[in-house]
Amino acid sequence: MECPPAGPVLDDGTRRRVLGALLVCQRHSWDQGLTAAVLDGDGEDSALRALVGDAVARQLPDGRLAELDPACSVNGGIVGEYVDLVARRTGDAALTAAAARQRAWLLRSAPRAADGTLFHLVGPREVWADTVCTVVPPLAAAGHGDAALAQLDGHRSRLRRPDGLWRARWDEDAGRPADDRAWGTGNGWVAAGLARTVGRLPAASGAALAAELRALLDGCLAHRRPDGTLGDVLDDDASRADPAAAATLSYAALTGAGEGWLPAPYGAVGRALLVPAVASLDGLGRVSGAPAAPRFDRPGHSPEAQALLLLADAAARPLPGDGLTPDRRPRPRSPRRG
């Protein structure tokens, strides 16, 4: 498989435009979490602290952080991870308490099925693939590995199809899929969630997740089109190309290769997946043709697509000592507890 040249995929000017477009977008709670990940990876400590402070200012009484839409149940989990991270770095007691309230919501208070599997929304009793990324890594990062794995088990049992791809939504009351389609971005959320969790678990559990992610990547790549793109619905050749799906799967593959728990060739796979995502950028630095926020029912732009491209680009940057760009600082790894 041909991949782009070694070194950063985005030059500094393009990366600034992509980040600028992200920062001026209206963002929801999950977007804030992804933006926090970007800022942390870039070493933007002051901006990260400002972001988590705003997330706490917008925390709902029940513990959900940065939540502008009370219908969303679990999407504040990602930003909660970074509220906790900044709290531990700074010793800020108010941030520590806010992160604890978010965890308590996920662990005890949020709506869930009889077996404990979280519903994505407040009201509809549906399990969504997206939750694998918004809940599993933050729980593992906070030291709740068993709870993280229990959520993954519950989601997998409902959403992973016999072909290994993940369906979008499950209707708990009906006991059947609410949307059986294998959305590209939905499978990307699962892949990113697994990638962000592997290093936060004991070795055996982490190795099992790494193997699961490898199988998912292989299943998604089997539907890669001749032009290198992935479909909005992976196994529907008539669906439009989705650059956000390519960026998300790129991030997962590059993280695994960079951290050493996926074989090195997945680094080349991840870099190749970045090509259509980067090619989609418009003159304003926006990923174009992704499922458009806020309803994700047409092609357009979204904050999550911006952030996912930036995360993938950071993961694609070489490590010191590899002989490529020795002046670059180390790319960030997925943060661990402690």
mmCIF file of C-alpha atoms in Angstrom:
data_model
loop_
_atom_site.group_PDB
_atom_site.id
_atom_site.type_symbol
_atom_site.label_atom_id
_atom_site.label_comp_id
_atom_site.label_asym_id
_atom_site.label_seq_id
_atom_site.Cartn_x
_atom_site.Cartn_y
_atom_site.Cartn_z
ATOM 1 C CA MET A 1 0.000 0.000 0.000
ATOM 2 C CA GLU A 2 1.437 3.368 -0.979
ATOM 3 C CA CYS A 3 1.622 5.905 1.814
ATOM 4 C CA PRO A 4 2.576 9.593 2.005
ATOM 5 C CA PRO A 5 6.185 10.637 2.599
ATOM 6 C CA ALA A 6 7.671 10.437 6.071
ATOM 7 C CA GLY A 7 7.186 13.439 8.302
ATOM 8 C CA PRO A 8 4.170 15.551 9.295
ATOM 9 C CA VAL A 9 1.249 15.401 6.912
ATOM 10 C CA LEU A 10 0.155 18.994 7.624
ATOM 11 C CA ASP A 11 2.618 21.851 7.362
ATOM 12 C CA ASP A 12 2.521 24.311 10.242
ATOM 13 C CA GLY A 13 0.400 26.861 8.399
ATOM 14 C CA THR A 14 -2.205 24.308 7.377
ATOM 15 C CA ARG A 15 -2.327 22.868 10.867
ATOM 16 C CA ARG A 16 -2.943 26.353 12.279
ATOM 17 C CA ARG A 17 -5.827 26.846 9.835
ATOM 18 C CA VAL A 18 -7.366 23.484 10.755
ATOM 19 C CA LEU A 19 -7.052 24.308 14.456
ATOM 20 C CA GLY A 20 -8.413 27.806 13.916
ATOM 21 C CA ALA A 21 -11.469 26.427 12.138
ATOM 22 C CA LEU A 22 -12.005 24.044 15.051
ATOM 23 C CA LEU A 23 -11.745 26.781 17.656
ATOM 24 C CA VAL A 24 -14.272 29.101 15.991
ATOM 25 C CA CYS A 25 -16.901 26.382 15.512
ATOM 26 C CA GLN A 26 -19.881 25.956 17.815
ATOM 27 C CA ARG A 27 -18.893 22.884 19.828
ATOM 28 C CA HIS A 28 -20.829 20.356 21.867
ATOM 29 C CA SER A 29 -19.541 18.433 24.861
ATOM 30 C CA TRP A 30 -17.859 15.663 22.876
ATOM 31 C CA ASP A 31 -16.260 18.246 20.596
ATOM 32 C CA GLN A 32 -14.872 19.983 23.667
ATOM 33 C CA GLY A 33 -13.342 16.703 24.776
ATOM 34 C CA LEU A 34 -11.679 16.137 21.414
ATOM 35 C CA THR A 35 -10.485 19.752 21.373
ATOM 36 C CA ALA A 36 -8.996 19.224 24.827
ATOM 37 C CA ALA A 37 -7.109 16.210 23.484
ATOM 38 C CA VAL A 38 -5.724 18.325 20.640
ATOM 39 C CA LEU A 39 -4.645 21.143 22.961
ATOM 40 C CA ASP A 40 -3.041 18.742 25.411
ATOM 41 C CA GLY A 41 -1.143 17.014 22.631
ATOM 42 C CA ASP A 42 0.087 20.371 21.326
ATOM 43 C CA GLY A 43 1.332 21.391 24.768
ATOM 44 C CA GLU A 44 -1.140 24.284 24.938
ATOM 45 C CA ASP A 45 -1.496 24.132 28.705
ATOM 46 C CA SER A 46 -3.044 27.574 29.194
ATOM 47 C CA ALA A 47 -5.671 27.024 26.513
ATOM 48 C CA LEU A 48 -6.431 23.583 27.917
ATOM 49 C CA ARG A 49 -6.900 25.009 31.389
ATOM 50 C CA ALA A 50 -9.259 27.659 30.017
ATOM 51 C CA LEU A 51 -11.239 24.991 28.165
ATOM 52 C CA VAL A 52 -11.690 22.749 31.195
ATOM 53 C CA GLY A 53 -12.641 25.747 33.317
ATOM 54 C CA ASP A 54 -15.408 26.558 30.869
ATOM 55 C CA ALA A 55 -16.507 22.908 30.861
ATOM 56 C CA VAL A 56 -16.925 23.103 34.630
ATOM 57 C CA ALA A 57 -18.797 26.409 34.369
ATOM 58 C CA ARG A 58 -21.286 24.629 32.102
ATOM 59 C CA GLN A 59 -21.528 21.456 34.212
ATOM 60 C CA LEU A 60 -25.111 20.358 34.826
ATOM 61 C CA PRO A 61 -26.210 19.724 38.421
ATOM 62 C CA ASP A 62 -26.204 15.967 37.762
ATOM 63 C CA GLY A 63 -22.494 16.055 36.850
ATOM 64 C CA ARG A 64 -22.469 16.209 33.042
ATOM 65 C CA LEU A 65 -19.646 18.500 31.935
ATOM 66 C CA ALA A 66 -19.785 21.071 29.114
ATOM 67 C CA GLU A 67 -23.268 19.887 28.237
ATOM 68 C CA LEU A 68 -25.283 22.298 26.093
ATOM 69 C CA ASP A 69 -27.863 19.653 25.140
ATOM 70 C CA PRO A 70 -29.524 17.984 28.146
ATOM 71 C CA ALA A 71 -30.666 15.136 25.871
ATOM 72 C CA CYS A 72 -27.049 13.913 25.688
ATOM 73 C CA SER A 73 -26.141 11.551 28.496
ATOM 74 C CA VAL A 74 -22.553 10.377 28.030
ATOM 75 C CA ASN A 75 -20.801 12.839 25.724
ATOM 76 C CA GLY A 76 -19.162 14.820 28.531
ATOM 77 C CA GLY A 77 -17.037 11.822 29.427
ATOM 78 C CA ILE A 78 -14.205 12.828 27.102
ATOM 79 C CA VAL A 79 -13.840 16.345 28.468
ATOM 80 C CA GLY A 80 -14.119 14.922 31.980
ATOM 81 C CA GLU A 81 -10.904 13.032 31.327
ATOM 82 C CA TYR A 82 -9.103 16.338 30.751
ATOM 83 C CA VAL A 83 -10.744 18.114 33.672
ATOM 84 C CA ASP A 84 -9.309 15.311 35.806
ATOM 85 C CA LEU A 85 -5.926 15.554 34.067
ATOM 86 C CA VAL A 86 -5.618 19.304 34.680
ATOM 87 C CA ALA A 87 -6.834 18.846 38.261
ATOM 88 C CA ARG A 88 -4.027 16.388 38.944
ATOM 89 C CA ARG A 89 -1.449 18.627 37.306
ATOM 90 C CA THR A 90 -2.504 21.734 39.208
ATOM 91 C CA GLY A 91 -3.972 20.425 42.450
ATOM 92 C CA ASP A 92 -7.147 22.428 41.794
ATOM 93 C CA ALA A 93 -9.739 21.053 44.218
ATOM 94 C CA ALA A 94 -12.694 22.486 42.288
ATOM 95 C CA LEU A 95 -11.604 20.687 39.125
ATOM 96 C CA THR A 96 -11.070 17.477 41.092
ATOM 97 C CA ALA A 97 -14.619 17.685 42.443
ATOM 98 C CA ALA A 98 -16.063 18.445 39.013
ATOM 99 C CA ALA A 99 -14.312 15.436 37.467
ATOM 100 C CA ALA A 100 -15.593 13.243 40.294
ATOM 101 C CA ARG A 101 -19.165 14.387 39.635
ATOM 102 C CA GLN A 102 -18.811 13.506 35.947
ATOM 103 C CA ARG A 103 -17.470 10.034 36.836
ATOM 104 C CA ALA A 104 -20.285 9.474 39.316
ATOM 105 C CA TRP A 105 -22.794 10.242 36.563
ATOM 106 C CA LEU A 106 -21.225 7.643 34.285
ATOM 107 C CA LEU A 107 -20.678 5.020 36.977
ATOM 108 C CA ARG A 108 -23.965 5.302 38.862
ATOM 109 C CA SER A 109 -26.524 7.875 37.750
ATOM 110 C CA ALA A 110 -26.748 7.878 33.952
ATOM 111 C CA PRO A 111 -29.595 5.928 32.305
ATOM 112 C CA ARG A 112 -28.600 2.359 31.512
ATOM 113 C CA ALA A 113 -29.868 -1.103 30.622
ATOM 114 C CA ALA A 114 -30.492 -3.845 33.159
ATOM 115 C CA ASP A 115 -26.944 -5.153 32.655
ATOM 116 C CA GLY A 116 -25.481 -1.679 33.234
ATOM 117 C CA THR A 117 -24.775 -0.774 29.608
ATOM 118 C CA LEU A 118 -25.158 2.975 29.223
ATOM 119 C CA PHE A 119 -27.707 4.575 26.930
ATOM 120 C CA HIS A 120 -26.336 7.349 24.762
ATOM 121 C CA LEU A 121 -29.236 9.727 25.325
ATOM 122 C CA VAL A 122 -31.539 10.676 28.171
ATOM 123 C CA GLY A 123 -34.975 9.392 27.168
ATOM 124 C CA PRO A 124 -34.559 6.988 24.243
ATOM 125 C CA ARG A 125 -33.272 3.659 25.531
ATOM 126 C CA GLU A 126 -30.662 3.224 22.819
ATOM 127 C CA VAL A 127 -27.073 2.017 22.871
ATOM 128 C CA TRP A 128 -24.810 3.834 20.376
ATOM 129 C CA ALA A 129 -21.391 3.002 18.965
ATOM 130 C CA ASP A 130 -20.177 6.538 19.748
ATOM 131 C CA THR A 131 -20.288 5.792 23.471
ATOM 132 C CA VAL A 132 -17.322 3.443 23.171
ATOM 133 C CA CYS A 133 -15.138 6.534 22.691
ATOM 134 C CA THR A 134 -16.901 8.927 25.053
ATOM 135 C CA VAL A 135 -17.031 6.543 28.023
ATOM 136 C CA VAL A 136 -14.576 3.626 27.828
ATOM 137 C CA PRO A 137 -11.255 5.558 27.674
ATOM 138 C CA PRO A 138 -12.191 8.090 30.391
ATOM 139 C CA LEU A 139 -13.246 5.332 32.784
ATOM 140 C CA ALA A 140 -10.029 3.435 32.144
ATOM 141 C CA ALA A 141 -7.964 6.616 32.551
ATOM 142 C CA ALA A 142 -9.602 7.236 35.927
ATOM 143 C CA GLY A 143 -8.645 3.781 37.180
ATOM 144 C CA HIS A 144 -12.039 2.146 36.606
ATOM 145 C CA GLY A 145 -10.758 -0.502 34.213
ATOM 146 C CA ASP A 146 -13.371 -3.084 35.148
ATOM 147 C CA ALA A 147 -16.186 -0.599 34.530
ATOM 148 C CA ALA A 148 -14.617 0.406 31.214
ATOM 149 C CA LEU A 149 -14.421 -3.210 30.069
ATOM 150 C CA ALA A 150 -17.984 -3.872 31.224
ATOM 151 C CA GLN A 151 -19.209 -0.982 29.079
ATOM 152 C CA LEU A 152 -17.222 -2.258 26.121
ATOM 153 C CA ASP A 153 -18.667 -5.748 26.600
ATOM 154 C CA GLY A 154 -22.224 -4.420 26.738
ATOM 155 C CA HIS A 155 -21.795 -2.298 23.649
ATOM 156 C CA ARG A 156 -20.028 -5.041 21.719
ATOM 157 C CA SER A 157 -22.729 -7.607 22.461
ATOM 158 C CA ARG A 158 -25.395 -5.315 21.002
ATOM 159 C CA LEU A 159 -23.583 -3.499 18.232
ATOM 160 C CA ARG A 160 -20.880 -5.669 16.698
ATOM 161 C CA ARG A 161 -22.272 -7.421 13.654
ATOM 162 C CA PRO A 162 -21.328 -10.939 12.499
ATOM 163 C CA ASP A 163 -19.042 -9.401 9.845
ATOM 164 C CA GLY A 164 -17.037 -7.620 12.551
ATOM 165 C CA LEU A 165 -18.215 -4.107 11.723
ATOM 166 C CA TRP A 166 -20.250 -2.183 14.266
ATOM 167 C CA ARG A 167 -23.843 -1.122 13.687
ATOM 168 C CA ALA A 168 -24.797 2.385 14.734
ATOM 169 C CA ARG A 169 -27.596 1.992 17.292
ATOM 170 C CA TRP A 170 -29.463 -0.632 19.305
ATOM 171 C CA ASP A 171 -33.055 -0.305 20.594
ATOM 172 C CA GLU A 172 -33.019 -1.882 24.042
ATOM 173 C CA ASP A 173 -36.797 -2.085 24.454
ATOM 174 C CA ALA A 174 -37.331 -3.685 21.047
ATOM 175 C CA GLY A 175 -34.319 -5.965 21.483
ATOM 176 C CA ARG A 176 -33.090 -5.277 17.949
ATOM 177 C CA PRO A 177 -30.949 -2.791 16.010
ATOM 178 C CA ALA A 178 -32.322 0.711 15.645
ATOM 179 C CA ASP A 179 -29.854 1.304 12.800
ATOM 180 C CA ASP A 180 -27.967 -1.730 11.497
ATOM 181 C CA ARG A 181 -25.783 0.245 9.104
ATOM 182 C CA ALA A 182 -22.009 0.262 9.573
ATOM 183 C CA TRP A 183 -21.411 3.992 9.530
ATOM 184 C CA GLY A 184 -17.822 4.968 8.785
ATOM 185 C CA THR A 185 -17.595 7.517 11.559
ATOM 186 C CA GLY A 186 -19.377 5.183 13.990
ATOM 187 C CA ASN A 187 -16.791 2.470 13.423
ATOM 188 C CA GLY A 188 -14.161 5.190 13.690
ATOM 189 C CA TRP A 189 -15.467 6.159 17.131
ATOM 190 C CA VAL A 190 -15.127 2.554 18.245
ATOM 191 C CA ALA A 191 -11.606 2.298 16.827
ATOM 192 C CA ALA A 192 -10.530 5.553 18.469
ATOM 193 C CA GLY A 193 -12.054 4.473 21.769
ATOM 194 C CA LEU A 194 -10.151 1.198 21.693
ATOM 195 C CA ALA A 195 -6.914 2.963 20.740
ATOM 196 C CA ARG A 196 -7.248 5.385 23.646
ATOM 197 C CA THR A 197 -7.904 2.548 26.092
ATOM 198 C CA VAL A 198 -5.248 -0.081 25.298
ATOM 199 C CA GLY A 199 -2.441 1.569 27.270
ATOM 200 C CA ARG A 200 -4.642 2.301 30.260
ATOM 201 C CA LEU A 201 -5.385 -1.319 31.134
ATOM 202 C CA PRO A 202 -3.339 -4.179 32.577
ATOM 203 C CA ALA A 203 -1.191 -5.906 29.973
ATOM 204 C CA ALA A 204 -3.462 -8.863 29.215
ATOM 205 C CA SER A 205 -6.594 -6.743 28.869
ATOM 206 C CA GLY A 206 -4.737 -4.177 26.783
ATOM 207 C CA ALA A 207 -3.417 -6.879 24.459
ATOM 208 C CA ALA A 208 -6.938 -8.218 23.954
ATOM 209 C CA LEU A 209 -8.174 -4.741 23.023
ATOM 210 C CA ALA A 210 -5.242 -4.264 20.654
ATOM 211 C CA ALA A 211 -6.186 -7.481 18.865
ATOM 212 C CA GLU A 212 -9.809 -6.357 18.704
ATOM 213 C CA LEU A 213 -8.812 -3.020 17.218
ATOM 214 C CA ARG A 214 -6.590 -4.712 14.647
ATOM 215 C CA ALA A 215 -9.500 -6.901 13.530
ATOM 216 C CA LEU A 216 -11.789 -3.869 13.306
ATOM 217 C CA LEU A 217 -9.259 -1.904 11.263
ATOM 218 C CA ASP A 218 -8.852 -4.843 8.904
ATOM 219 C CA GLY A 219 -12.623 -5.124 8.553
ATOM 220 C CA CYS A 220 -12.956 -1.428 7.733
ATOM 221 C CA LEU A 221 -10.018 -1.472 5.328
ATOM 222 C CA ALA A 222 -11.655 -4.305 3.395
ATOM 223 C CA HIS A 223 -14.181 -1.668 2.260
ATOM 224 C CA ARG A 224 -11.603 0.949 1.276
ATOM 225 C CA ARG A 225 -12.310 2.224 -2.213
ATOM 226 C CA PRO A 226 -9.861 2.282 -5.126
ATOM 227 C CA ASP A 227 -9.327 6.030 -4.640
ATOM 228 C CA GLY A 228 -8.355 5.479 -0.987
ATOM 229 C CA THR A 229 -11.560 6.815 0.542
ATOM 230 C CA LEU A 230 -13.985 5.159 2.923
ATOM 231 C CA GLY A 231 -17.737 5.418 2.608
ATOM 232 C CA ASP A 232 -20.147 7.193 4.902
ATOM 233 C CA VAL A 233 -21.601 3.678 5.203
ATOM 234 C CA LEU A 234 -18.608 1.389 4.944
ATOM 235 C CA ASP A 235 -20.211 -1.494 3.061
ATOM 236 C CA ASP A 236 -22.427 0.648 0.815
ATOM 237 C CA ASP A 237 -20.510 1.513 -2.334
ATOM 238 C CA ALA A 238 -23.166 4.066 -3.245
ATOM 239 C CA SER A 239 -22.631 6.104 -0.081
ATOM 240 C CA ARG A 240 -20.578 9.273 -0.263
ATOM 241 C CA ALA A 241 -16.956 9.354 0.852
ATOM 242 C CA ASP A 242 -16.409 10.362 4.480
ATOM 243 C CA PRO A 243 -13.051 12.031 5.216
ATOM 244 C CA ALA A 244 -13.808 12.061 8.948
ATOM 245 C CA ALA A 245 -14.005 8.264 8.965
ATOM 246 C CA ALA A 246 -10.614 8.103 7.251
ATOM 247 C CA ALA A 247 -9.099 10.517 9.781
ATOM 248 C CA THR A 248 -10.505 8.633 12.766
ATOM 249 C CA LEU A 249 -9.304 5.232 11.599
ATOM 250 C CA SER A 250 -5.960 6.832 10.727
ATOM 251 C CA TYR A 251 -5.658 8.111 14.296
ATOM 252 C CA ALA A 252 -6.370 4.654 15.701
ATOM 253 C CA ALA A 253 -3.882 2.906 13.410
ATOM 254 C CA LEU A 254 -1.138 5.473 13.972
ATOM 255 C CA THR A 255 -1.633 5.417 17.739
ATOM 256 C CA GLY A 256 -1.309 1.645 17.819
ATOM 257 C CA ALA A 257 1.777 1.594 15.615
ATOM 258 C CA GLY A 258 3.376 4.484 17.483
ATOM 259 C CA GLU A 259 2.806 2.945 20.902
ATOM 260 C CA GLY A 260 4.030 -0.431 19.710
ATOM 261 C CA TRP A 261 0.959 -2.591 20.238
ATOM 262 C CA LEU A 262 0.075 -2.768 16.532
ATOM 263 C CA PRO A 263 2.578 -4.024 13.952
ATOM 264 C CA ALA A 264 4.648 -1.271 12.339
ATOM 265 C CA PRO A 265 2.921 -1.573 8.916
ATOM 266 C CA TYR A 266 -0.222 -0.094 10.480
ATOM 267 C CA GLY A 267 1.696 3.169 10.648
ATOM 268 C CA ALA A 268 1.835 3.173 6.850
ATOM 269 C CA VAL A 269 -1.856 2.283 6.756
ATOM 270 C CA GLY A 270 -2.655 5.193 9.047
ATOM 271 C CA ARG A 271 -0.627 7.620 6.975
ATOM 272 C CA ALA A 272 -2.302 6.430 3.787
ATOM 273 C CA LEU A 273 -5.724 6.950 5.363
ATOM 274 C CA LEU A 274 -4.771 10.541 6.090
ATOM 275 C CA VAL A 275 -4.406 11.315 2.385
ATOM 276 C CA PRO A 276 -8.142 11.646 1.574
ATOM 277 C CA ALA A 277 -8.786 13.521 4.810
ATOM 278 C CA VAL A 278 -6.088 16.088 4.044
ATOM 279 C CA ALA A 279 -7.219 16.298 0.414
ATOM 280 C CA SER A 280 -10.689 17.314 1.606
ATOM 281 C CA LEU A 281 -9.471 20.535 3.266
ATOM 282 C CA ASP A 282 -10.884 23.758 1.870
ATOM 283 C CA GLY A 283 -9.160 27.141 1.850
ATOM 284 C CA LEU A 284 -10.367 27.884 5.377
ATOM 285 C CA GLY A 285 -8.808 24.732 6.769
ATOM 286 C CA ARG A 286 -12.113 22.897 7.114
ATOM 287 C CA VAL A 287 -12.524 19.178 6.511
ATOM 288 C CA SER A 288 -15.142 19.154 3.753
ATOM 289 C CA GLY A 289 -17.582 16.383 2.943
ATOM 290 C CA ALA A 290 -17.752 14.955 6.455
ATOM 291 C CA PRO A 291 -21.161 14.341 8.048
ATOM 292 C CA ALA A 292 -22.212 17.898 8.834
ATOM 293 C CA ALA A 293 -22.891 19.122 12.339
ATOM 294 C CA PRO A 294 -25.244 19.414 14.042
ATOM 295 C CA ARG A 295 -27.485 16.687 12.566
ATOM 296 C CA PHE A 296 -24.874 14.687 10.598
ATOM 297 C CA ASP A 297 -27.393 14.012 7.841
ATOM 298 C CA ARG A 298 -25.617 15.665 4.891
ATOM 299 C CA PRO A 299 -22.046 16.350 3.757
ATOM 300 C CA GLY A 300 -20.375 19.425 5.176
ATOM 301 C CA HIS A 301 -18.195 20.338 8.148
ATOM 302 C CA SER A 302 -18.028 19.447 11.830
ATOM 303 C CA PRO A 303 -15.821 20.241 14.826
ATOM 304 C CA GLU A 304 -15.221 16.541 15.435
ATOM 305 C CA ALA A 305 -13.816 16.104 11.925
ATOM 306 C CA GLN A 306 -11.409 19.002 12.549
ATOM 307 C CA ALA A 307 -10.227 17.572 15.847
ATOM 308 C CA LEU A 308 -9.867 14.033 14.560
ATOM 309 C CA LEU A 309 -7.704 15.188 11.664
ATOM 310 C CA LEU A 310 -5.487 17.121 14.076
ATOM 311 C CA LEU A 311 -5.169 14.101 16.367
ATOM 312 C CA ALA A 312 -4.275 11.856 13.448
ATOM 313 C CA ASP A 313 -1.740 14.368 12.172
ATOM 314 C CA ALA A 314 -0.118 14.546 15.615
ATOM 315 C CA ALA A 315 0.069 10.758 15.736
ATOM 316 C CA ALA A 316 1.703 10.731 12.286
ATOM 317 C CA ARG A 317 4.581 12.949 13.366
ATOM 318 C CA PRO A 318 7.871 11.087 13.798
ATOM 319 C CA LEU A 319 9.522 10.372 17.098
ATOM 320 C CA PRO A 320 12.907 11.871 18.014
ATOM 321 C CA GLY A 321 15.784 9.694 16.910
ATOM 322 C CA ASP A 322 14.035 8.237 13.885
ATOM 323 C CA GLY A 323 16.202 10.282 11.534
ATOM 324 C CA LEU A 324 13.295 12.117 9.942
ATOM 325 C CA THR A 325 12.734 15.438 11.692
ATOM 326 C CA PRO A 326 14.849 15.457 14.867
ATOM 327 C CA ASP A 327 13.828 18.985 15.784
ATOM 328 C CA ARG A 328 10.242 17.902 16.362
ATOM 329 C CA ARG A 329 9.191 17.247 19.934
ATOM 330 C CA PRO A 330 7.712 13.811 20.752
ATOM 331 C CA ARG A 331 4.183 13.305 19.579
ATOM 332 C CA PRO A 332 1.747 12.836 22.471
ATOM 333 C CA ARG A 333 0.715 9.400 23.559
ATOM 334 C CA SER A 334 -2.781 8.664 24.817
ATOM 335 C CA PRO A 335 -2.618 10.013 28.395
ATOM 336 C CA ARG A 336 -2.597 7.545 31.252
ATOM 337 C CA ARG A 337 -3.825 7.706 34.763
ATOM 338 C CA GLY A 338 -1.238 9.223 37.117
#
